[in-house]
Coordinates of N, CA and C in Angstrom, one line a residue:
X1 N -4.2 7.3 19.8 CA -4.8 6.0 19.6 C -6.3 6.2 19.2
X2 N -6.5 4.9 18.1 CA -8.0 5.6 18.0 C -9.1 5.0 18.7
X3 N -9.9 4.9 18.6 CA -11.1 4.4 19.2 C -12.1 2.7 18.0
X4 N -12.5 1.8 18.7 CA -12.6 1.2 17.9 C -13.7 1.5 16.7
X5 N -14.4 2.4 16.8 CA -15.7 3.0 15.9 C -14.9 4.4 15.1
X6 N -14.0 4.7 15.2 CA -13.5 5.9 14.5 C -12.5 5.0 12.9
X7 N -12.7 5.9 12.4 CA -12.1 5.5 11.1 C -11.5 6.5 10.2
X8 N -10.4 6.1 9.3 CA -9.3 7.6 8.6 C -9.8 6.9 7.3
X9 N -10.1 7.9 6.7 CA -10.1 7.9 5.2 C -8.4 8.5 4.4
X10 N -8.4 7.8 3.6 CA -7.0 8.6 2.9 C -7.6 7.9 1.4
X11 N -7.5 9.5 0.4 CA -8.1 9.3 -0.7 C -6.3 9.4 -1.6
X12 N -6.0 8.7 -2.3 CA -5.1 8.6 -3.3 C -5.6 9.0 -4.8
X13 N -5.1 10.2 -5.4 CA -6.0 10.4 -6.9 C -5.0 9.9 -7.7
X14 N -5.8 8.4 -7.9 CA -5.3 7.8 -9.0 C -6.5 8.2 -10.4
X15 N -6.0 7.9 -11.6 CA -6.7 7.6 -12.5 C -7.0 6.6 -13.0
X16 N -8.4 6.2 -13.9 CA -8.2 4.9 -14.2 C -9.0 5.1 -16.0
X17 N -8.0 4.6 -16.9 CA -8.4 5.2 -18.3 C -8.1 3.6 -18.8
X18 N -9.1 3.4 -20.4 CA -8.8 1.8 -20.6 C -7.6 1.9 -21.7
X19 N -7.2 1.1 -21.7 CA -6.0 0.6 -22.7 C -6.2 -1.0 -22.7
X20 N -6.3 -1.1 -24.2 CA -6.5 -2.4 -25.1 C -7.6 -3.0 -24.7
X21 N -8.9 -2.1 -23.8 CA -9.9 -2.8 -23.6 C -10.0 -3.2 -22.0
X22 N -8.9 -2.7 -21.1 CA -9.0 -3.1 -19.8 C -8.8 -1.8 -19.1
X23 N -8.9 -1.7 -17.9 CA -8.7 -0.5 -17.0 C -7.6 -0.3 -16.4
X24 N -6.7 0.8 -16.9 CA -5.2 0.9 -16.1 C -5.0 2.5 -15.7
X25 N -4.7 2.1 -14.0 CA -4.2 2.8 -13.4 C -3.8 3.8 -13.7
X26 N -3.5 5.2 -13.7 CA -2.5 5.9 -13.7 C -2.1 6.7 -12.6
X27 N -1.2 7.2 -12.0 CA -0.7 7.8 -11.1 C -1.1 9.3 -11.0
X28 N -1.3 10.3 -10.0 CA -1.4 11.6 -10.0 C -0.4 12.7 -10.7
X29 N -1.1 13.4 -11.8 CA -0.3 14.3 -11.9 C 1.2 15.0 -11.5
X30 N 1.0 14.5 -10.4 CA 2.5 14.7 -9.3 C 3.4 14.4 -9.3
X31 N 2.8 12.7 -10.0 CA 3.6 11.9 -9.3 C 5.4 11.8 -10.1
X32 N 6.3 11.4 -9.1 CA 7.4 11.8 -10.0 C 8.4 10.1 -9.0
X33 N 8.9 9.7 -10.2 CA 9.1 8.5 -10.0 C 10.6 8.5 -9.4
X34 N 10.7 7.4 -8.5 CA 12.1 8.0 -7.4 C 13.4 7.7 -8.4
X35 N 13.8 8.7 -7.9 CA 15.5 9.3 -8.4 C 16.3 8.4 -8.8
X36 N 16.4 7.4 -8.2 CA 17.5 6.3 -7.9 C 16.8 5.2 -8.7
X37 N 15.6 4.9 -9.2 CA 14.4 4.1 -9.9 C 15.1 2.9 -8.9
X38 N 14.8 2.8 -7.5 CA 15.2 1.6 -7.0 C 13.7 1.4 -6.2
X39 N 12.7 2.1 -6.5 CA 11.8 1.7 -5.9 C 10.8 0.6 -6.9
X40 N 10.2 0.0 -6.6 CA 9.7 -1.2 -7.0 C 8.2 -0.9 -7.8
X41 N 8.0 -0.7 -9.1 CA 7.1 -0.3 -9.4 C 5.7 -1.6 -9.3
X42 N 6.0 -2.4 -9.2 CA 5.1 -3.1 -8.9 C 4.3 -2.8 -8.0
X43 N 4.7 -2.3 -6.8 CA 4.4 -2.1 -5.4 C 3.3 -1.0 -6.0
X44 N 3.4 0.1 -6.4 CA 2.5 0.8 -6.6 C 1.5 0.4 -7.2
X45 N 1.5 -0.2 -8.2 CA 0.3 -0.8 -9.1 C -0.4 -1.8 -8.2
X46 N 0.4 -2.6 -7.4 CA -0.4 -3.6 -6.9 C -1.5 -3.0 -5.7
X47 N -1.0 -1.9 -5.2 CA -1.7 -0.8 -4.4 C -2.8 -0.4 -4.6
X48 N -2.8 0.2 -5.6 CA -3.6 0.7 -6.5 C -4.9 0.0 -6.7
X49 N -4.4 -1.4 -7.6 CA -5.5 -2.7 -8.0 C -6.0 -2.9 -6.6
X50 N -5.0 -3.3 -5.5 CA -5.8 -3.8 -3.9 C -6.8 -2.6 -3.8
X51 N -6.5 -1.3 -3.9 CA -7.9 -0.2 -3.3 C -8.7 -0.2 -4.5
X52 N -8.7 -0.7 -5.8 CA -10.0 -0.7 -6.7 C -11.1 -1.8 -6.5
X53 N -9.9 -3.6 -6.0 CA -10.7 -4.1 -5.5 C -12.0 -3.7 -4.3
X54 N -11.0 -3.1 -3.5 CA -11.8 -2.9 -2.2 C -12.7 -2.4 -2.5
X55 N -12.7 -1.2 -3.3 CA -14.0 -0.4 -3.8 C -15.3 -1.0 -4.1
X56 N -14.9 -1.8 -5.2 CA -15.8 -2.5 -5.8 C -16.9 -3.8 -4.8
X57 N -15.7 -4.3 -3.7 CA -16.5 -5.1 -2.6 C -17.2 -4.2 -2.1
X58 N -16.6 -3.5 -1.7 CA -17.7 -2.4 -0.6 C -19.1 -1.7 -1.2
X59 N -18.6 -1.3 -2.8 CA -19.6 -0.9 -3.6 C -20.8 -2.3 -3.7
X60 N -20.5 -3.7 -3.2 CA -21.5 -4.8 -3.3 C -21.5 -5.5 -4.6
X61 N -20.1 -5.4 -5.6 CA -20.3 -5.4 -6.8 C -19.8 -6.9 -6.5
X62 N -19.1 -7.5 -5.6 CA -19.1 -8.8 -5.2 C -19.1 -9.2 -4.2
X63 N -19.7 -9.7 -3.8 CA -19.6 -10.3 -2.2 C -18.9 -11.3 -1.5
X64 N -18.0 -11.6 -2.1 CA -16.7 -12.8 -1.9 C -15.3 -12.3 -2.3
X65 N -14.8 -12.8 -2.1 CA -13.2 -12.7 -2.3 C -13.0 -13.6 -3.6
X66 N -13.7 -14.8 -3.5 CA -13.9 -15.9 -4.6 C -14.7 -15.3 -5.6
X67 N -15.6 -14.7 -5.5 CA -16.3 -13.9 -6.8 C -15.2 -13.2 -7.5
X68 N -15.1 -12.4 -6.8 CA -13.7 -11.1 -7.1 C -12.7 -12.0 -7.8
X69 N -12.3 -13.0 -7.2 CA -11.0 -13.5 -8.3 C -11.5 -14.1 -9.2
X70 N -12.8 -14.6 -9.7 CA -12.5 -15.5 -10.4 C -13.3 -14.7 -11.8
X71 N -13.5 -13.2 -11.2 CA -14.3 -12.0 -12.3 C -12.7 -11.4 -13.2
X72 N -11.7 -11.4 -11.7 CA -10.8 -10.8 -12.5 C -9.5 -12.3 -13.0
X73 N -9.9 -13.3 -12.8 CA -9.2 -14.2 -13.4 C -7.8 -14.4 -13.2
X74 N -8.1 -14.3 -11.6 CA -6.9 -15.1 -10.2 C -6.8 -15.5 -9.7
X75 N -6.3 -16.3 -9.5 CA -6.9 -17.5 -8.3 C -7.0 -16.4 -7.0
X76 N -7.6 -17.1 -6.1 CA -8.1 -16.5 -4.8 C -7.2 -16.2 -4.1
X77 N -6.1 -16.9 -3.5 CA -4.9 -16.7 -2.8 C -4.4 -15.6 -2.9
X78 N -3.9 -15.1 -4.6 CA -3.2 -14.0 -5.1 C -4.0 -13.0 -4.7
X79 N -5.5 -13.2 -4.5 CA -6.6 -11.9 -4.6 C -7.0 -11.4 -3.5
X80 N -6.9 -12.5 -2.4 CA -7.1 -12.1 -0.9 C -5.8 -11.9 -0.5
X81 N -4.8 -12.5 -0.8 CA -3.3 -11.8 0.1 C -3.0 -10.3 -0.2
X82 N -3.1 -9.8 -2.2 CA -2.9 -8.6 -2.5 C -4.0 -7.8 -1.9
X83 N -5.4 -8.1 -1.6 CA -6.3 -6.9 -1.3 C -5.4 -6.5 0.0
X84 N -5.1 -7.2 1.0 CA -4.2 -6.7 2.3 C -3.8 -5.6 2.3
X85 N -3.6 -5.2 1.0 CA -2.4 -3.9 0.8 C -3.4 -2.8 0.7
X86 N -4.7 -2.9 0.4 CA -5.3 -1.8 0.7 C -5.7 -1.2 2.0
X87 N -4.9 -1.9 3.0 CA -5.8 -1.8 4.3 C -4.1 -1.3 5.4
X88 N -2.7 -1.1 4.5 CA -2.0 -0.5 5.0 C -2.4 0.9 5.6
X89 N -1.6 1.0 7.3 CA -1.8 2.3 7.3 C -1.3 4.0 6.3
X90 N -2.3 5.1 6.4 CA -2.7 6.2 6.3 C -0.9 6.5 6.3
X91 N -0.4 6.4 7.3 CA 1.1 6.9 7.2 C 2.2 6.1 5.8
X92 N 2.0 5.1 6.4 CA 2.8 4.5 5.3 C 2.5 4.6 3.6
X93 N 1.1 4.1 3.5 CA 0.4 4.9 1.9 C 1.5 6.0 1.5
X94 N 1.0 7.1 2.6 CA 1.8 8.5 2.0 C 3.1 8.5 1.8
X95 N 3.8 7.4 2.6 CA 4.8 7.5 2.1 C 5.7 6.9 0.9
X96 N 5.1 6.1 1.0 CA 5.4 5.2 -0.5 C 5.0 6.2 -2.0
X97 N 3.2 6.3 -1.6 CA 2.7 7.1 -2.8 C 3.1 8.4 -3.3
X98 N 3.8 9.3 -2.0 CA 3.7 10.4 -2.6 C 5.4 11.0 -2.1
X99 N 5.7 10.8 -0.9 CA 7.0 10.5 -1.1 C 7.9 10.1 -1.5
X100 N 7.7 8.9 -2.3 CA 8.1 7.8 -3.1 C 9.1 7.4 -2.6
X101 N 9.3 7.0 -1.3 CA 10.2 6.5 -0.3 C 10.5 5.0 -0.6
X102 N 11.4 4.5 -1.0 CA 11.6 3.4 -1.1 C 12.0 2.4 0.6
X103 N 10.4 1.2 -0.1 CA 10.2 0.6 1.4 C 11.4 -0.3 1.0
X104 N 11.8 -1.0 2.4 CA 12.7 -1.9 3.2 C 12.5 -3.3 2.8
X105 N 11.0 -3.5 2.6 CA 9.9 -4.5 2.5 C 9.4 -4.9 1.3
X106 N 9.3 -6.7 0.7 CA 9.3 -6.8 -0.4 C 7.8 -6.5 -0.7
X107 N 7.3 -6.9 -1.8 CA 5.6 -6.8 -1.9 C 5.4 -8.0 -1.4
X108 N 5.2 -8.9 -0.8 CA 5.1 -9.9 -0.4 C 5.3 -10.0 0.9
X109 N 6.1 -9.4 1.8 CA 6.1 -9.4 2.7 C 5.0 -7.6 3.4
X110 N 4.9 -6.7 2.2 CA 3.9 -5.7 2.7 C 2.7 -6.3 2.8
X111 N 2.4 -7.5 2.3 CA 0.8 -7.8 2.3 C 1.1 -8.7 3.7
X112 N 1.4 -8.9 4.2 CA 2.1 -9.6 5.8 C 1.5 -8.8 7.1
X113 N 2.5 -7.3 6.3 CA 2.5 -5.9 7.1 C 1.2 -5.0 7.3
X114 N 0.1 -5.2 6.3 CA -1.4 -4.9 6.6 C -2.0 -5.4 7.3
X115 N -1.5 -6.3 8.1 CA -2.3 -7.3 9.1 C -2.2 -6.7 10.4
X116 N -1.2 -5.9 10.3 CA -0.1 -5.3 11.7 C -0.6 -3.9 12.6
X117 N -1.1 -3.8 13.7 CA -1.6 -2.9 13.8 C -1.1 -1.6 13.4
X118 N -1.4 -0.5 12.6 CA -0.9 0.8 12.5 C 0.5 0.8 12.5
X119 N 0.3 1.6 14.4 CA 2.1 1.7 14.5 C 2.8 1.5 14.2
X120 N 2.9 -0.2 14.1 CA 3.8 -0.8 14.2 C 4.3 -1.1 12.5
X121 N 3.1 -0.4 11.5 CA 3.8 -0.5 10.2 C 4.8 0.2 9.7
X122 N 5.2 1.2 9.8 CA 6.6 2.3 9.3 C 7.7 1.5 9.7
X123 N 7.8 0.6 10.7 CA 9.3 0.3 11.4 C 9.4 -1.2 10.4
X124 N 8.3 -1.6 9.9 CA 8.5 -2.8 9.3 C 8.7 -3.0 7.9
X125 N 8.0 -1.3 7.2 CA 8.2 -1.4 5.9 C 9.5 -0.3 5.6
X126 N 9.9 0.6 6.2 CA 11.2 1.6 5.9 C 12.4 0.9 6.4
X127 N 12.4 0.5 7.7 CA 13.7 0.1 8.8 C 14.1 -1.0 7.9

């Protein structure tokens, strides 16, 4: 258990290179896309965008949620439910990202599952 002042970093090496004039994602060298292609590739990109948002807040590059959507031209809703996904636990990230475990859980219901303490995210997004 952690303590309320302790905090996990988990770095994901994504890349981010422009095409047609905007910034897109790419996945790690590694990365190898699941076998069965039943995993949801949305899920990853949306991951991805949620931890570049975060960046960018934290970097002070906006100070709102409503700044942030209305820079990248979303409504707010879509912008504050998806950033959720950057705040999944450390366990589950790895598994999605690099295991490429296909979750249980739709995208819509993972941005639900960010809310959830730790623990209790693996049993809600695999099971």
């Amino acid at each position: 258990m952690m303590k309320p002042d302790e905090s996990i970093q988990i770095f994901v090496p994504l890349k981010v290179r422009k095409q047609n004039g905007r910034p897109k994602i790419m996945p790690p060298a590694t990365y190898l896309p699941s076998e069965d292609r039943s995993q949801d590739p949305h899920i990853l990109r949306a991951i991805g965008r949620a931890w570049g948002w975060r960046r960018r807040m934290e970097a002070g590059e906006f100070n709102t949620v409503t700044d942030l959507a209305k820079a990248v031209g979303l409504a707010e809703r879509h912008v504050s439910r998806q950033l959720r996904l950057a705040y999944l636990a450390p366990g589950v990230l790895k598994r999605l990202v690099y295991k490429r475990e296909v979750p249980a859980a739709t995208l819509l219901k993972l941005t639900d599952v960010a809310a959830l303490p730790w623990h209790e995210q693996p049993e809600r997004v695999f099971d």
